[in-house]
Coordinates of C-alpha atoms and ligand atoms in Angstrom, one line a residue:
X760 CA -38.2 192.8 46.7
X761 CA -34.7 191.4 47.6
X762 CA -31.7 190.8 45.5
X763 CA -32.4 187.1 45.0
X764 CA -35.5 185.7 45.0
X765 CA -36.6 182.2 43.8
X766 CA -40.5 181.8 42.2
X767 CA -40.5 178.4 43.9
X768 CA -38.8 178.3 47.3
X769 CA -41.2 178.3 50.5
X770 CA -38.3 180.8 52.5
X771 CA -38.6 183.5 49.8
X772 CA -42.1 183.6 50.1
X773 CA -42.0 183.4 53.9
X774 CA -39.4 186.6 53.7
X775 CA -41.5 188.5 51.4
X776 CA -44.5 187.9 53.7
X777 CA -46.0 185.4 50.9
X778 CA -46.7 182.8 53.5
X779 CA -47.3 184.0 57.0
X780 CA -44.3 182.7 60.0
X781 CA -44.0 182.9 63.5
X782 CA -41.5 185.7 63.6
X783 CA -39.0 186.3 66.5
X784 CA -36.4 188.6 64.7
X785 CA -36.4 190.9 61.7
X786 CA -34.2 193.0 60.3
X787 CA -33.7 194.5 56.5
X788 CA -31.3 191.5 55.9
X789 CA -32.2 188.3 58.1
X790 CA -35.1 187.3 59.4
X791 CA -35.7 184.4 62.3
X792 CA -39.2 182.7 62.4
X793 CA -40.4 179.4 64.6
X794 CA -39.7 175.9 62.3
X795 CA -43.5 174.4 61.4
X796 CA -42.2 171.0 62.5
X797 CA -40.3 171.8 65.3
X798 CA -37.7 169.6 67.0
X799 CA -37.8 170.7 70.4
X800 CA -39.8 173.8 72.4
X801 CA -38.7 177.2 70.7
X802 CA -36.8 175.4 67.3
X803 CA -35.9 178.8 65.4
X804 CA -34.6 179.2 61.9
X805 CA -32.9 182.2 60.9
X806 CA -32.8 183.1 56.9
X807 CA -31.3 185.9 54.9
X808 CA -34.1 187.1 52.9
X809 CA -32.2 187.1 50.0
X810 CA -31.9 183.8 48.2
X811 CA -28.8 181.7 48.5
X812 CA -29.3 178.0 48.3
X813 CA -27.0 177.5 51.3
X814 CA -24.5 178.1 53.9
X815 CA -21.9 177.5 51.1
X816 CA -23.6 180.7 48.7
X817 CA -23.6 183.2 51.7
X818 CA -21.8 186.3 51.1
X819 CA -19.8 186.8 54.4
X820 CA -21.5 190.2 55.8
X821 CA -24.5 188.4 55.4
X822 CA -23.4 185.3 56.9
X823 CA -22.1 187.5 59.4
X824 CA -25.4 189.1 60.9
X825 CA -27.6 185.5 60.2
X826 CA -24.8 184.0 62.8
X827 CA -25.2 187.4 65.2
X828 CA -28.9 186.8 65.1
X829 CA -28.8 183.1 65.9
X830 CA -26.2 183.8 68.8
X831 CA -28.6 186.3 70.1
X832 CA -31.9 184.2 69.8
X833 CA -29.8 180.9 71.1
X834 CA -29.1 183.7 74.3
X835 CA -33.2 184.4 74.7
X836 CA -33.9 180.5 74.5
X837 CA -31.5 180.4 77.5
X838 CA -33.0 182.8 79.7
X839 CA -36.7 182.9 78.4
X840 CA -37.3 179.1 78.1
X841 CA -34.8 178.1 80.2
X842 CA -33.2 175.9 77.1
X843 CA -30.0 174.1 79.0
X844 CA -28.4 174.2 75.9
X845 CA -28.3 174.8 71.8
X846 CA -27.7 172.6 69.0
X847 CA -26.7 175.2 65.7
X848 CA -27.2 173.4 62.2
X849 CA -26.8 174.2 58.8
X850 CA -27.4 171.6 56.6
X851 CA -25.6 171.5 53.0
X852 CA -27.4 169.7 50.4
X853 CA -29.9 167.0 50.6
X854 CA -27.5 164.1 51.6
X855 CA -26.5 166.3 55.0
X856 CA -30.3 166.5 55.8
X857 CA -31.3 170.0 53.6
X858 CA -34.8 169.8 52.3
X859 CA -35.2 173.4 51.8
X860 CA -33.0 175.0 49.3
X861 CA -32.5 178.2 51.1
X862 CA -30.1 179.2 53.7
X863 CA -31.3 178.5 57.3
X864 CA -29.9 178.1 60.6
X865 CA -31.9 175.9 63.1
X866 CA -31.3 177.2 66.5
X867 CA -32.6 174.2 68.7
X868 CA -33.1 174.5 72.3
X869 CA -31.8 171.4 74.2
X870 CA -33.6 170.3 77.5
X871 CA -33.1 166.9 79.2
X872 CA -36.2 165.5 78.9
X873 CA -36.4 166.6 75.1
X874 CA -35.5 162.9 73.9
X875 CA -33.8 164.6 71.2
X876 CA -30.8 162.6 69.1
X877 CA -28.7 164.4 66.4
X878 CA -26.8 161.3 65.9
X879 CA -23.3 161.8 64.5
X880 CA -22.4 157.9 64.1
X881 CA -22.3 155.1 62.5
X882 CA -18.0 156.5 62.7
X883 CA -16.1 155.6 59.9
X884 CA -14.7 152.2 59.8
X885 CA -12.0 153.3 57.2
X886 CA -8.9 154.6 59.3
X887 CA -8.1 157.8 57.7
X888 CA -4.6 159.5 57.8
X889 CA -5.2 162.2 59.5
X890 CA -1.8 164.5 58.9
X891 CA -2.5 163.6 54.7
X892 CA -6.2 164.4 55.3
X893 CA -5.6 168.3 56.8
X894 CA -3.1 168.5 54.2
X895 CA -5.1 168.0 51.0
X896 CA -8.4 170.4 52.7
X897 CA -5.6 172.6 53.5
X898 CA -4.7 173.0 48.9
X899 CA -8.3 173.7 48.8
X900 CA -8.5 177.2 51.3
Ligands
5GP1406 P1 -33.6 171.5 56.5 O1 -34.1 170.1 56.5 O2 -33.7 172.1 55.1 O3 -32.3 171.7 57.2 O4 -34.7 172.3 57.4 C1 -35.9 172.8 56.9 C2 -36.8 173.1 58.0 O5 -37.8 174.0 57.6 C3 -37.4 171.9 58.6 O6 -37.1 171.8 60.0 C4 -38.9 172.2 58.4 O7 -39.7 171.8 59.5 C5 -39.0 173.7 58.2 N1 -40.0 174.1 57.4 C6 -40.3 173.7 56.1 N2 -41.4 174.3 55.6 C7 -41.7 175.3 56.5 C8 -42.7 176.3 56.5 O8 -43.5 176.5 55.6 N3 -42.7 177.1 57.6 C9 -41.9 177.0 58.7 N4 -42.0 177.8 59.7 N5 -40.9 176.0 58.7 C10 -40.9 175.2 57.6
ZN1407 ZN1 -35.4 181.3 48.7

């Protein structure tokens, strides 16, 4: 059994073999299974087994090999479905889309029929001072 584990969360239990996946990758660390409800043909999420609520709670060797895993299966989608491109997501917390509390990448194959829209707007109204903005993220690295 890994380090972290959660009684409750649906990606423990997928990583301890609980509840069956679609698996493309494993490893003693990450493991990369096909999303349930995908977006587009080949829509693969890559975990740490371990629990870590999100991106945020990785430790960085970790963090590390999930990334190395989703470059290499965002690779395969290229030359095995022919994807024409990726879309790499993390979602952090439930107002930036997260609806499963444990550490995922989505690697989403993009084709151009795919209809697909990861829409980025409305942009803010509010013109923000840029220079001021950098500054105060920069006190908090
Ligand atoms: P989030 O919204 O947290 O960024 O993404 C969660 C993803 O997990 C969704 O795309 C959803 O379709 C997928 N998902 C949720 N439950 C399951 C499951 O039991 N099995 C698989 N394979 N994917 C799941
Ligand atoms: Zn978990």
């Amino acid at each position: 059994m890994s380090k972290n584990y959660e009684e409750n969360c649906i990606f423990c239990k997928i990583a301890q073999g609980q509840i069956s996946s679609i698996k493309v990758y494993e490893d003693e660390d990450i493991l990369a299974f096909l999303d349930i409800d995908p977006s587009s043909k080949g829509h693969t999420l890559v975990i740490t087994k371990e629990h870590f609520a999100n991106f945020l709670m990785v430790p960085r060797n970790l963090l590390d090999k999930a990334f190395e895993v989703a470059q290499k299966i965002g690779q395969a989608l290229i030359t095995t479905l022919h994807a024409e491109g990726i879309n790499i997501i993390t979602n952090v917390n439930e107002i930036a889309g997260q609806s499963v509390f444990h550490f995922h990448i989505h690697v989403i194959p993009r084709y151009s029929q795919d209809g697909l829209k990861l829409n980025f707007s409305p942009k803010q109204i509010e013109k923000f001072n840029l220079p001021a903005l950098a500054n105060q993220i920069k006190t908090g690295l």
